[in-house]
XYZ file of C-alpha atoms in Angstrom:
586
model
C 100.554 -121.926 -65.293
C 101.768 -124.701 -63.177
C 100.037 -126.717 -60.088
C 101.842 -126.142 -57.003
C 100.263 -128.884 -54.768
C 97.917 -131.928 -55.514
C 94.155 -132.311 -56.534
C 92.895 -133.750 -53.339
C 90.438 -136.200 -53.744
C 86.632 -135.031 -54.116
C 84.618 -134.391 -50.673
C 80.800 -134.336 -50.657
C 80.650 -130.427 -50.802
C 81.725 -130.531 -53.949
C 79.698 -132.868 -55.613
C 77.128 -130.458 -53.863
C 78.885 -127.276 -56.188
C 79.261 -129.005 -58.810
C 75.689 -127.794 -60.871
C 76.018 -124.589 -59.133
C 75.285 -122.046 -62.151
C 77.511 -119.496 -60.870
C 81.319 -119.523 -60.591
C 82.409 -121.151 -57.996
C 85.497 -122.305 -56.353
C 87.050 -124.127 -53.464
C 90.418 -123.076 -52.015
C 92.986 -123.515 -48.984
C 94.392 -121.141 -47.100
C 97.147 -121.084 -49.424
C 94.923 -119.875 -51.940
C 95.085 -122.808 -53.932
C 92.366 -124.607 -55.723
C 91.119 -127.561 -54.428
C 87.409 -127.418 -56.205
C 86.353 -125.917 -59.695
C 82.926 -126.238 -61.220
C 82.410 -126.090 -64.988
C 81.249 -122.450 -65.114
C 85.145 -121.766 -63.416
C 86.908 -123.558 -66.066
C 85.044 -121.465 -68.858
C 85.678 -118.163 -66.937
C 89.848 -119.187 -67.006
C 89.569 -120.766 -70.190
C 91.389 -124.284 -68.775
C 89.849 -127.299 -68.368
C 89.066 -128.165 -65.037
C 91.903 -130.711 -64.173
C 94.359 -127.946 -65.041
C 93.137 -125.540 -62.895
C 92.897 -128.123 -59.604
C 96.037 -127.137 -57.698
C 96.614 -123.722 -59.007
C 97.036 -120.647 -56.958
C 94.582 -117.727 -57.977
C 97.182 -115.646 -58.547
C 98.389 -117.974 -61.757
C 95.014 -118.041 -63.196
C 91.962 -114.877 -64.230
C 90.937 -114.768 -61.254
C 93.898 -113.347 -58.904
C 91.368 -110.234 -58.156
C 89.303 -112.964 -56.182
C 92.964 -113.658 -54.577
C 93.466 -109.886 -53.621
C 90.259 -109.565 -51.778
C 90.729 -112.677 -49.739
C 94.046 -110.996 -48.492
C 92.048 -108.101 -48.164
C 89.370 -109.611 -46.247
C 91.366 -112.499 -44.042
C 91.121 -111.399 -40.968
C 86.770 -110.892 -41.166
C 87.156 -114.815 -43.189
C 89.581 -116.334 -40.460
C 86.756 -114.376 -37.654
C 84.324 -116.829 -39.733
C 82.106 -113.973 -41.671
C 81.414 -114.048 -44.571
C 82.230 -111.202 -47.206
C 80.331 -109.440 -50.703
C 81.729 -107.085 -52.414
C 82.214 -106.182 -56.532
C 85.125 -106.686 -58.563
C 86.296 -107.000 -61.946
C 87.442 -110.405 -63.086
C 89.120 -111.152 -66.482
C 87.273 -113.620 -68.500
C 88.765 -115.677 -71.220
C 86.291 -115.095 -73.915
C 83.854 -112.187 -72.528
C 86.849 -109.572 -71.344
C 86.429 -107.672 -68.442
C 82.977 -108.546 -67.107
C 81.515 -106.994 -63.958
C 81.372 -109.327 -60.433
C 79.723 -109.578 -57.362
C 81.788 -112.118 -55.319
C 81.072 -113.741 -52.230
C 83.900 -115.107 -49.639
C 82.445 -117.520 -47.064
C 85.336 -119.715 -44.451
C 85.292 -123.507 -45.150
C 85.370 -125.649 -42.363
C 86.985 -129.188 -41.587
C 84.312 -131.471 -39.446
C 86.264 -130.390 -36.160
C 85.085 -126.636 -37.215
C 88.353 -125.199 -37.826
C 88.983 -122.685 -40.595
C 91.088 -125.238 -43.485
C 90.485 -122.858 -46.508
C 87.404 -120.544 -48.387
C 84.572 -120.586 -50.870
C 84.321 -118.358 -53.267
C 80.961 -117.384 -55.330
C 81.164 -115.227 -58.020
C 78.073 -113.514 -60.398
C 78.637 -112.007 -63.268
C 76.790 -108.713 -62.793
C 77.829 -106.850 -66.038
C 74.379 -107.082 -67.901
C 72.875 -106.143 -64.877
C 74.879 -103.111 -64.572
C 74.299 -102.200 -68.308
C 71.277 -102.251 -67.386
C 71.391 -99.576 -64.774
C 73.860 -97.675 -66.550
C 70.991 -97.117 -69.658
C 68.488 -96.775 -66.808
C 70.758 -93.847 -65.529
C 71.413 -92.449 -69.285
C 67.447 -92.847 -70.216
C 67.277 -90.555 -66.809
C 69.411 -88.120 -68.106
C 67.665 -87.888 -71.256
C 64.470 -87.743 -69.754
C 66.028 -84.998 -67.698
C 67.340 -83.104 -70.548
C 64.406 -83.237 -72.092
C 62.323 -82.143 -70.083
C 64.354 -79.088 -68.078
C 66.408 -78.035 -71.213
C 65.556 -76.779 -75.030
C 66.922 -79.656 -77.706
C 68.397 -76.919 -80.146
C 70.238 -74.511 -77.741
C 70.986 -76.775 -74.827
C 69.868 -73.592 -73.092
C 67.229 -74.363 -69.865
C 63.891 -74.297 -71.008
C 60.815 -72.575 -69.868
C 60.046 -75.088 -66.778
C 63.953 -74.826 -65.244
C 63.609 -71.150 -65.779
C 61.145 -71.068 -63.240
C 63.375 -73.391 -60.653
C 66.211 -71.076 -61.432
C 63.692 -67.960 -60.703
C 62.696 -69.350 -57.624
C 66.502 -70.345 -56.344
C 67.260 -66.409 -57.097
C 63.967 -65.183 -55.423
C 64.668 -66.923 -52.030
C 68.610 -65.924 -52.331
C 67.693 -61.968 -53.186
C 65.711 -62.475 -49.936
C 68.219 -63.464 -48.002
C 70.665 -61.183 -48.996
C 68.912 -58.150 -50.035
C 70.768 -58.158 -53.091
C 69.195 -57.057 -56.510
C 68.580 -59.927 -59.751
C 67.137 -58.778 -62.808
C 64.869 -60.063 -65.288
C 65.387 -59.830 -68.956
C 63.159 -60.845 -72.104
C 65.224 -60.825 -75.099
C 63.765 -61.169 -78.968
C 65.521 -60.800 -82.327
C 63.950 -58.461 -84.595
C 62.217 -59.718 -87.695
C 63.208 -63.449 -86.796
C 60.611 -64.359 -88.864
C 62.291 -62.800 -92.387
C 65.110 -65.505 -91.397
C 63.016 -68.172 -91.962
C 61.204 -66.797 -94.596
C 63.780 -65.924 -96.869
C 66.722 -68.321 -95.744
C 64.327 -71.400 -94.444
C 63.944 -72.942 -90.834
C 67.513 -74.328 -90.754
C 69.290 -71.537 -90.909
C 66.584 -69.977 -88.557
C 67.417 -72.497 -85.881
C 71.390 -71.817 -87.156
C 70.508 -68.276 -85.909
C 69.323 -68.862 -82.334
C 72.180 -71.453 -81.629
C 74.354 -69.101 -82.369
C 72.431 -66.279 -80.435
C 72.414 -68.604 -77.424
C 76.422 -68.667 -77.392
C 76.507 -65.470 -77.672
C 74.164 -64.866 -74.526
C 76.054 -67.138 -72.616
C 79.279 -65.648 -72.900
C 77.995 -62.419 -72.691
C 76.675 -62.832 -69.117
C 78.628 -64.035 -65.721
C 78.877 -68.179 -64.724
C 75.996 -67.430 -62.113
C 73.549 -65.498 -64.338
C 70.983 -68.062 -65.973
C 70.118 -68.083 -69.927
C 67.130 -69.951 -71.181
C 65.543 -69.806 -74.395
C 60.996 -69.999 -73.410
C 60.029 -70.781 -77.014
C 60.925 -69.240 -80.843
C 62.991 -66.561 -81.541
C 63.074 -65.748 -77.468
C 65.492 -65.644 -74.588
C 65.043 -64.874 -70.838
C 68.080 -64.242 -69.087
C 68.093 -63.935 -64.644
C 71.023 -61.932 -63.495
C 72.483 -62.255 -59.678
C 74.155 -60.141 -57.200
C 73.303 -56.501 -58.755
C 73.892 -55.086 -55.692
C 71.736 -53.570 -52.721
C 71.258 -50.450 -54.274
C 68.698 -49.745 -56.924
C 70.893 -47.385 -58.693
C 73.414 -49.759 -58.774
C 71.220 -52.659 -60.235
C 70.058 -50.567 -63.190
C 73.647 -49.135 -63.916
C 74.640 -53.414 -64.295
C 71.806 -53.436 -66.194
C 72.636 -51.075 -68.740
C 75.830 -51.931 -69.405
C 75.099 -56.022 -69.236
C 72.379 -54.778 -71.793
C 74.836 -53.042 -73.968
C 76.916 -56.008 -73.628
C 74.232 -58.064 -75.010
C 73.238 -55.562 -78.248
C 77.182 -55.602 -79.120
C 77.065 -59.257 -79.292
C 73.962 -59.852 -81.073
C 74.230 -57.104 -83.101
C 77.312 -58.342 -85.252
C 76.782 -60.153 -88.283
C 76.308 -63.836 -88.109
C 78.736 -66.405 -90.348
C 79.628 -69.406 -88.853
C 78.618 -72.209 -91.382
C 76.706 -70.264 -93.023
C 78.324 -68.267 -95.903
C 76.533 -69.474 -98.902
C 73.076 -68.503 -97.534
C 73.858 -65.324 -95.467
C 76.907 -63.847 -97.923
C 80.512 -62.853 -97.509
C 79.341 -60.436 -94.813
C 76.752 -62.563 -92.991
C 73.942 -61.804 -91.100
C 72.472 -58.734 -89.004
C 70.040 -59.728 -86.349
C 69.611 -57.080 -83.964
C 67.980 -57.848 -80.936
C 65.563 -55.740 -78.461
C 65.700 -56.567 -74.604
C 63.044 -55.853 -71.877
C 64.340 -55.370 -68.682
C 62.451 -55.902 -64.599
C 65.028 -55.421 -61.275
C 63.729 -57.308 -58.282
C 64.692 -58.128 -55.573
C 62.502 -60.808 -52.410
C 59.680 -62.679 -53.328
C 56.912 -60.420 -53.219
C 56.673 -60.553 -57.275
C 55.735 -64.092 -58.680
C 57.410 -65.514 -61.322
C 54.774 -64.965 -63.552
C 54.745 -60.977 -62.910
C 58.228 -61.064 -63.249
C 57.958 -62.416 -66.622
C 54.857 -60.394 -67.707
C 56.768 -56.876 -66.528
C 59.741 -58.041 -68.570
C 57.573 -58.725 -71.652
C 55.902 -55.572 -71.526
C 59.100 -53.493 -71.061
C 60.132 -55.402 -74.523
C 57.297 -54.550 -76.072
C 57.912 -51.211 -75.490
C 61.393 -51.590 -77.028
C 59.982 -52.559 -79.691
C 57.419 -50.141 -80.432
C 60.609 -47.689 -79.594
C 62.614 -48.952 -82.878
C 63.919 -52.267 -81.667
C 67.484 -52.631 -81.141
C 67.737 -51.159 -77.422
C 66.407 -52.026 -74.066
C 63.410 -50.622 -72.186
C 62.522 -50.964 -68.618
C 59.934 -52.148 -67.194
C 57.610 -48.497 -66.092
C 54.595 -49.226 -63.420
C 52.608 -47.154 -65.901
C 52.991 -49.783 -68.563
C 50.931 -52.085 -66.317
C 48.342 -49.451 -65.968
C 47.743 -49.443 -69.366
C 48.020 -52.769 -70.322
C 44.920 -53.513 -67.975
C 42.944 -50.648 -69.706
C 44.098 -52.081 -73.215
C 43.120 -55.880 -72.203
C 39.632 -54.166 -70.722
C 39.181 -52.439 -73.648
C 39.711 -55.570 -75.607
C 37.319 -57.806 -73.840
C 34.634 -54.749 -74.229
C 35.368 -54.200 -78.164
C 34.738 -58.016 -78.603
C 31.366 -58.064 -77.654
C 30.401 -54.399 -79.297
C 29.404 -55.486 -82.673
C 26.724 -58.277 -80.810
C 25.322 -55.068 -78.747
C 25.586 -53.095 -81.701
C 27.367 -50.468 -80.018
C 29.419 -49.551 -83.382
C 28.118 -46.898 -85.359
C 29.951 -45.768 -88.919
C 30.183 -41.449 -89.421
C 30.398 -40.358 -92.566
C 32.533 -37.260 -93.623
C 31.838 -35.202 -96.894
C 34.449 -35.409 -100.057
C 34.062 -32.288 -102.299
C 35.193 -31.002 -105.683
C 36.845 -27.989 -106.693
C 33.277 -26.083 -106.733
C 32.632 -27.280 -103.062
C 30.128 -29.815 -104.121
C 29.679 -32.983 -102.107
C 31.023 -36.167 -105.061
C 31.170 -38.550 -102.044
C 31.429 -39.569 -98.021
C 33.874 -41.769 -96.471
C 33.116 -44.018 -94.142
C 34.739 -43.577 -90.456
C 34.487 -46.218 -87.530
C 33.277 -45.087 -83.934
C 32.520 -46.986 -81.168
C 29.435 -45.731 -78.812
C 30.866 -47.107 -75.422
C 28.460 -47.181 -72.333
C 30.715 -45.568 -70.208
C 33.645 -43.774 -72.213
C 31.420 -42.258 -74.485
C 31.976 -42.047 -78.476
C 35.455 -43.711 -79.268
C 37.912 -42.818 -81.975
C 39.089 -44.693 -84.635
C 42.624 -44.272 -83.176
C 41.838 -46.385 -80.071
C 39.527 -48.849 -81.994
C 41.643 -49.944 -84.873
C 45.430 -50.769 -83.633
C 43.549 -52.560 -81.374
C 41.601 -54.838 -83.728
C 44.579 -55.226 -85.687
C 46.719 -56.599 -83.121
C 43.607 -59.035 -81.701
C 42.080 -59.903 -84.992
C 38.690 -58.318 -84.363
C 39.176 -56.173 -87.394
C 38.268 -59.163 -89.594
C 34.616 -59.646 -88.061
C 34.446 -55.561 -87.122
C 35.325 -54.854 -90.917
C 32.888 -57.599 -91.900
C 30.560 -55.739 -90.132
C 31.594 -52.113 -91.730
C 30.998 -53.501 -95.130
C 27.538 -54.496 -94.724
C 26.643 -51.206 -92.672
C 28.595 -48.617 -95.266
C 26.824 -50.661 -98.128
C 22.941 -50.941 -96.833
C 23.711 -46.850 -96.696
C 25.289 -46.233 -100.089
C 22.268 -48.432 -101.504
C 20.013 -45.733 -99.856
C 21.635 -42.981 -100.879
C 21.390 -44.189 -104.499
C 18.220 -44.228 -104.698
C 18.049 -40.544 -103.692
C 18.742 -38.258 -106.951
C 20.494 -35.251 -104.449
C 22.771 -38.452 -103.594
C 23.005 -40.842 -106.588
C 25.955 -39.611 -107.543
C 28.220 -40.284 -104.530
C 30.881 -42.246 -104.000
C 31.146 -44.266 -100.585
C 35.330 -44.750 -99.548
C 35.546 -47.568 -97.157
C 39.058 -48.488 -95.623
C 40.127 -52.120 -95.849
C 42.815 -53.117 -93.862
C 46.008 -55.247 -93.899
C 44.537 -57.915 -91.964
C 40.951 -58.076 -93.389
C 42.953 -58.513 -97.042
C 45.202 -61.199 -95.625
C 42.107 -63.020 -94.129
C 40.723 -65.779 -96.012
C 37.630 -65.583 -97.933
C 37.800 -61.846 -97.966
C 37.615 -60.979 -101.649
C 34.396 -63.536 -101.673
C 32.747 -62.097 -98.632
C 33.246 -58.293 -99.948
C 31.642 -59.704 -103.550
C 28.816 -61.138 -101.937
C 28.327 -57.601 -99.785
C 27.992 -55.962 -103.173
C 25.340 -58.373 -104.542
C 23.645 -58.618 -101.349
C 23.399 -54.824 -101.007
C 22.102 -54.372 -104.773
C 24.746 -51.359 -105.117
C 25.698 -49.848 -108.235
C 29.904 -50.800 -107.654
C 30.994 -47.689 -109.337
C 29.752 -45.852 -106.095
C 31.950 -47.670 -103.686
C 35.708 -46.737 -103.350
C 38.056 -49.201 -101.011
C 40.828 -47.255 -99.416
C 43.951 -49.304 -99.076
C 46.701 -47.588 -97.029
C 50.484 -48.720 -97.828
C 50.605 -51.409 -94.938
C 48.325 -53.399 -96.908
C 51.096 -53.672 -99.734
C 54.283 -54.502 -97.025
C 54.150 -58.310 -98.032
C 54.537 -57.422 -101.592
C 51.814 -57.290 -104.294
C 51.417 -60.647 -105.972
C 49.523 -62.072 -108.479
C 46.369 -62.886 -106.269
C 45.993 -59.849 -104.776
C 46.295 -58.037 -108.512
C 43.736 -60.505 -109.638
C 41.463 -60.052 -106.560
C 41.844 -56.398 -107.079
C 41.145 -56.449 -110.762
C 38.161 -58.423 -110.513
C 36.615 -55.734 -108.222
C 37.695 -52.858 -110.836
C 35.663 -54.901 -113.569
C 32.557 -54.888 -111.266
C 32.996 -51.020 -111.596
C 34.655 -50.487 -107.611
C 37.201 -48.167 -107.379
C 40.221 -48.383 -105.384
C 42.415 -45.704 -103.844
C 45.264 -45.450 -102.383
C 45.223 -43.655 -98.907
C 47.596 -41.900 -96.792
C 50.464 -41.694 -99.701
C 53.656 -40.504 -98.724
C 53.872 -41.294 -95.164
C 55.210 -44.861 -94.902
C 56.793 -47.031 -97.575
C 55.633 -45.421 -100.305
C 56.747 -47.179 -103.965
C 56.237 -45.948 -107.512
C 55.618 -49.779 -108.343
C 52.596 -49.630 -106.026
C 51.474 -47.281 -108.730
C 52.342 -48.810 -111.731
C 50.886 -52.341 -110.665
C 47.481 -51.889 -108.753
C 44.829 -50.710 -110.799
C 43.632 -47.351 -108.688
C 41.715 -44.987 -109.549
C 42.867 -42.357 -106.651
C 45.714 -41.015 -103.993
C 44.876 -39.543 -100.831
C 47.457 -36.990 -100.073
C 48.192 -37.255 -96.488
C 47.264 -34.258 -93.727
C 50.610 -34.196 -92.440
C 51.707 -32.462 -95.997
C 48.385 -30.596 -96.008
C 48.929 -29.290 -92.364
C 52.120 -27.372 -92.637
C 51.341 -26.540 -96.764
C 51.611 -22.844 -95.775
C 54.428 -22.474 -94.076
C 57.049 -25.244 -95.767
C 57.784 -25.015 -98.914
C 59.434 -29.015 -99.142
C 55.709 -29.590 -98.260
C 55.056 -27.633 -101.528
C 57.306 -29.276 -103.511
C 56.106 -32.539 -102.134
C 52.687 -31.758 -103.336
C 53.469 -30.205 -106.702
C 55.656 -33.996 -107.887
C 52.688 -36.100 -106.613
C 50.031 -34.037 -108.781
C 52.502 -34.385 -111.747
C 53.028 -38.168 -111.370
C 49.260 -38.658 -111.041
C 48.191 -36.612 -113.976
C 50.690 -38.975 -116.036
C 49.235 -42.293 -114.495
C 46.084 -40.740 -115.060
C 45.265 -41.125 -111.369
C 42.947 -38.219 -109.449
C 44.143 -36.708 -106.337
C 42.228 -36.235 -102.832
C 43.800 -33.700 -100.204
C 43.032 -34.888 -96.585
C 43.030 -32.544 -93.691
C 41.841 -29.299 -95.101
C 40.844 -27.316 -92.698
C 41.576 -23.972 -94.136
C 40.157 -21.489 -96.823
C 44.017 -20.526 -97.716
C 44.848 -24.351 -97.742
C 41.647 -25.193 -99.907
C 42.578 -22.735 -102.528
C 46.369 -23.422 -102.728
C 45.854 -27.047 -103.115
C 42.641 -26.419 -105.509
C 44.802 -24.384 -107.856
C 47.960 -26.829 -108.031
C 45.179 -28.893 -109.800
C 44.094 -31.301 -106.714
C 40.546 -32.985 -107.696
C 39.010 -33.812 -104.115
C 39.088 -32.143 -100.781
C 38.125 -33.805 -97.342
C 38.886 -31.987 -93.915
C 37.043 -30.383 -90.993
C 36.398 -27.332 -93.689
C 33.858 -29.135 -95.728
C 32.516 -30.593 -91.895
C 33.015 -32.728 -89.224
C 31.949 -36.822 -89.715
C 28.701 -37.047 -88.567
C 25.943 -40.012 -88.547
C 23.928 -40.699 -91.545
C 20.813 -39.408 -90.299
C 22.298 -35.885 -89.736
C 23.332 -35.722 -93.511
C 20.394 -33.972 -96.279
C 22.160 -34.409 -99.268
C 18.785 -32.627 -100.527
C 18.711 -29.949 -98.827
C 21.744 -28.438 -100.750
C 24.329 -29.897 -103.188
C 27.152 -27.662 -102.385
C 28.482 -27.139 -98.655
C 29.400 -23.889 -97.133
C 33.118 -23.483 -96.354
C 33.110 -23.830 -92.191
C 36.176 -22.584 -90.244
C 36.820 -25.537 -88.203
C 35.567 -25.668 -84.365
């Protein structure tokens, strides 16, 4: 770097720039220096008598040289100029500028060179660049799910709305689809919550490529995805035809096994996740979001209760009856406080007709509907947890009547079967409340018999349940084991629990007559009990030919509409005769 003309001698403007804490420079029209201030010199990296005489272009700071030439004519016209730049610092790099230009005048007021102001804006724009990123974050966070990347539930809706107004406009069909992997749970139970959330990334990349660049996927929460498809077409016909095949798209996808990165947990062949998918066409505005979503939820739920692994859509009838089930519900949960449930009671007979016990049947005495069935009562309090405080409310009911009919010798002798259900089991406390029933009640145990039908044993039997259940056998209660053969029947089930019966479903007592599998059926599940040393009860008789069939193939117990009909306790005389008449049934 060499000086090209002389330091000039200092003028009283720049003794004034001297402590100026910005960079700042005086130069001719030339572009040479003529005044640096200490702040210059460290920019440059010179001292300041090197620098005095210098053209920019020689020194860090020819970008300041560039936009004088750029900006002469507005600087000769007297303005004065700000714009950004990048200047090169000696020891900082490339540091971020906001530079002034102004004209510097001689006394006479002509133009004799400029003055140059520069800040050094980089931290500042740091600054806003992290403002801008924490913005984006904020963003992501807020409109998009953390494990997927997918949109979340609250951009969903801004995405619904965008297609809503469009399908207006254009008269064009979208489509709304709720999407849920079956037995998602199992995943995480068996493999553990990583390899859960392994699962749905990888279901999410498969959604996305499965649908077109303007469809929208978004995972709401869990194990489900929502999914809006555009442009469908005018016709309904059409829309349901891209539907079904964007449907089948999606169950081809899904439905292959799943490897990626996960070999050692899932095994050489990986794992099957099948989905089920729920499906609502639309098209305007007159459906909210929010119906949108509910039709598409029940249309999965209906794909579920199909088999899973298909897609249902969304039937007007389906709303129908989710209105009467969610009535129903709010009625059923205040029907134990206006003590609207009553408990029938249906005879269990020997081989000689004679009544050995009664079991214990739910109804529901509804103001308006009349006497409701167990059938409508039961799924229901499954799936909303009432059955915890309704079967609380069973056991007490069922036991203050066994404790009477003890005490009546034409009754003593009779056993009371009760049904206990998955849920009830699973709740906590139950084994303690159903002890303190039987000491509250003063019942002799031996008389009551808990029913437990196979969907109680799904989760496995473990230890505490085998203890629970063997406590109650050393207090003298019997157990059985209802329904057998109909669902997921095990000979373990057998070996393990400690029962005392099996209730021979009606479905193989129905059709005994006529099918001789039935027959065969029958004949290995009286051998296997007489070699566990387990009695038998045959549900559903209803016939004289059925009674004595199953009565010689060695069954113990008979219930069905033969022997009668449940009925309340009052309309029972277990003294009037011991030994019921064989009725044809009505």
């Amino acid at each position: 770097m060499q000086s090209t003309v002389a330091p000039p001698q200092t003028s009283a403007l720049d003794i004034a720039l001297q402590h100026s804490p910005v960079i700042t420079g005086r130069i001719d029209l030339q572009q040479c220096l003529h005044f640096a201030n200490p702040p210059l010199a460290t920019a440059v990296g010179y001292p300041i008598e090197r620098l005095l005489g210098c053209r920019l272009a020689h020194t860090r700071l020819a970008a300041i040289g560039e936009l004088i030439t750029r900006h002469g004519r507005a600087l000769l016209a007297g303005e004065a100029i700000t714009c950004n730049t990048e200047i090169q610092h000696a020891t900082l790099g490339i540091r971020n500028a906001e530079v002034t230009l102004a004209p510097h005048r001689a006394a006479t007021g002509s133009i004799i060179g400029y003055l140059f102001f520069i800040h050094d804006t980089t931290d500042a724009c740091a600054d806003i660049t992290r403002l801008r990123l924490l913005e984006q974050q904020a963003r992501q966070l807020a409109l998009y799910d953390p494990l997927t990347n997918l949109p979340n539930r609250r951009l969903l809706h801004e995405r619904l709305d965008q297609c809503r107004l469009e399908s207006a406009g254009t008269g064009e069909y979208c489509a709304l689809l709720s999407i849920d992997l079956d037995n998602f749970k199992s995943v995480n139970d068996l493999y553990g919550h990583p390899q859960g959330d392994l699962l749905l990334s990888n279901t999410a990349r498969r959604l996305i490529h499965s649908v077109q660049l303007d469809d929208t996927v978004a995972r709401t929460g869990g194990d489900e995805f929502v999914v809006i498809l555009r442009n469908l077409g005018t016709e309904r016909a059409e829309a349901l035809n891209r539907v079904s095949q964007l449907a089948e798209r999606i169950l081809t996808a899904l439905g292959q096994p799943y490897q990626t990165g996960a070999g050692e947990y899932w095994g050489d062949y990986g794992l099957l996740s099948t989905p089920s998918i729920g499906a609502v066409p639309f098209h305007g505005t007159h459906l909210s979001n929010d119906e949108l979503l509910q039709r598409s939820d029940m249309a999965l739920y209906r794909a579920k209760a199909n088999g899973r692994n298909q897609l249902a859509l969304y039937d007007p009838a389906q709303l129908i009856e989710a209105q009467r089930r969610l009535t129903l519900e709010t009625e059923l949960r205040g029907a134990v406080e206006r003590q609207e449930l009553r408990l029938h009671y249906q005879p269990l007979v020997d081989a000689q007709q004679r009544i050995i016990g009664m079991e214990a049947l739910l109804r529901w005495q509804h103001p308006e509907s009349g006497l409701v069935l167990p059938a409508h009562i039961i799924p229901l309090a499954e799936q909303t947890g009432l059955i915890v405080p309704i079967g609380r409310w069973v056991l007490d009911t069922a036991c203050a009547q066994l404790a009477k009919w003890q005490q009546n010798p034409h009754s003593r002798h009779w056993t009371l079967n009760i049904n206990i259900s998955a849920r009830q089991v699973n709740a906590p406390g139950f084994f303690k409340l159903l002890q303190q029933c039987l000491t509250r009640s003063g019942i002799d145990p031996s008389g009551l018999c808990l029913e437990l039908t196979e969907t109680v044993l799904l989760k496995g039997i473990d230890q505490t349940l085998l203890d629970h259940l063997g406590q109650l056998r050393q207090r003298g209660v019997q157990l059985a084991l209802d329904d057998f053969g109909t669902g997921y029947s095990s000979l373990s089930y057998l070996k393990r629990l400690p029962l005392n019966w099996l209730k021979i479903d009606q479905s193989f007592v129905r059709t005994l007559l006529e099918d001789a599998r039935d027959q065969g059926i029958i004949a290995a599940i009286l051998s296997l009990t007489r070699a566990l040393g387990l009695k038998v009860v045959a549900e559903g008789v209803e016939t004289h030919e059925q009674f004595d069939y199953l009565r010689s193939a060695g069954c113990d117990a008979f219930q069905g509409y033969l022997f009668g009909r449940p009925a309340p306790a009052e309309q029972l005389t277990p003294d009037i005769s011991a030994t019921l008449p064989l009725n044809q049934p009505e």
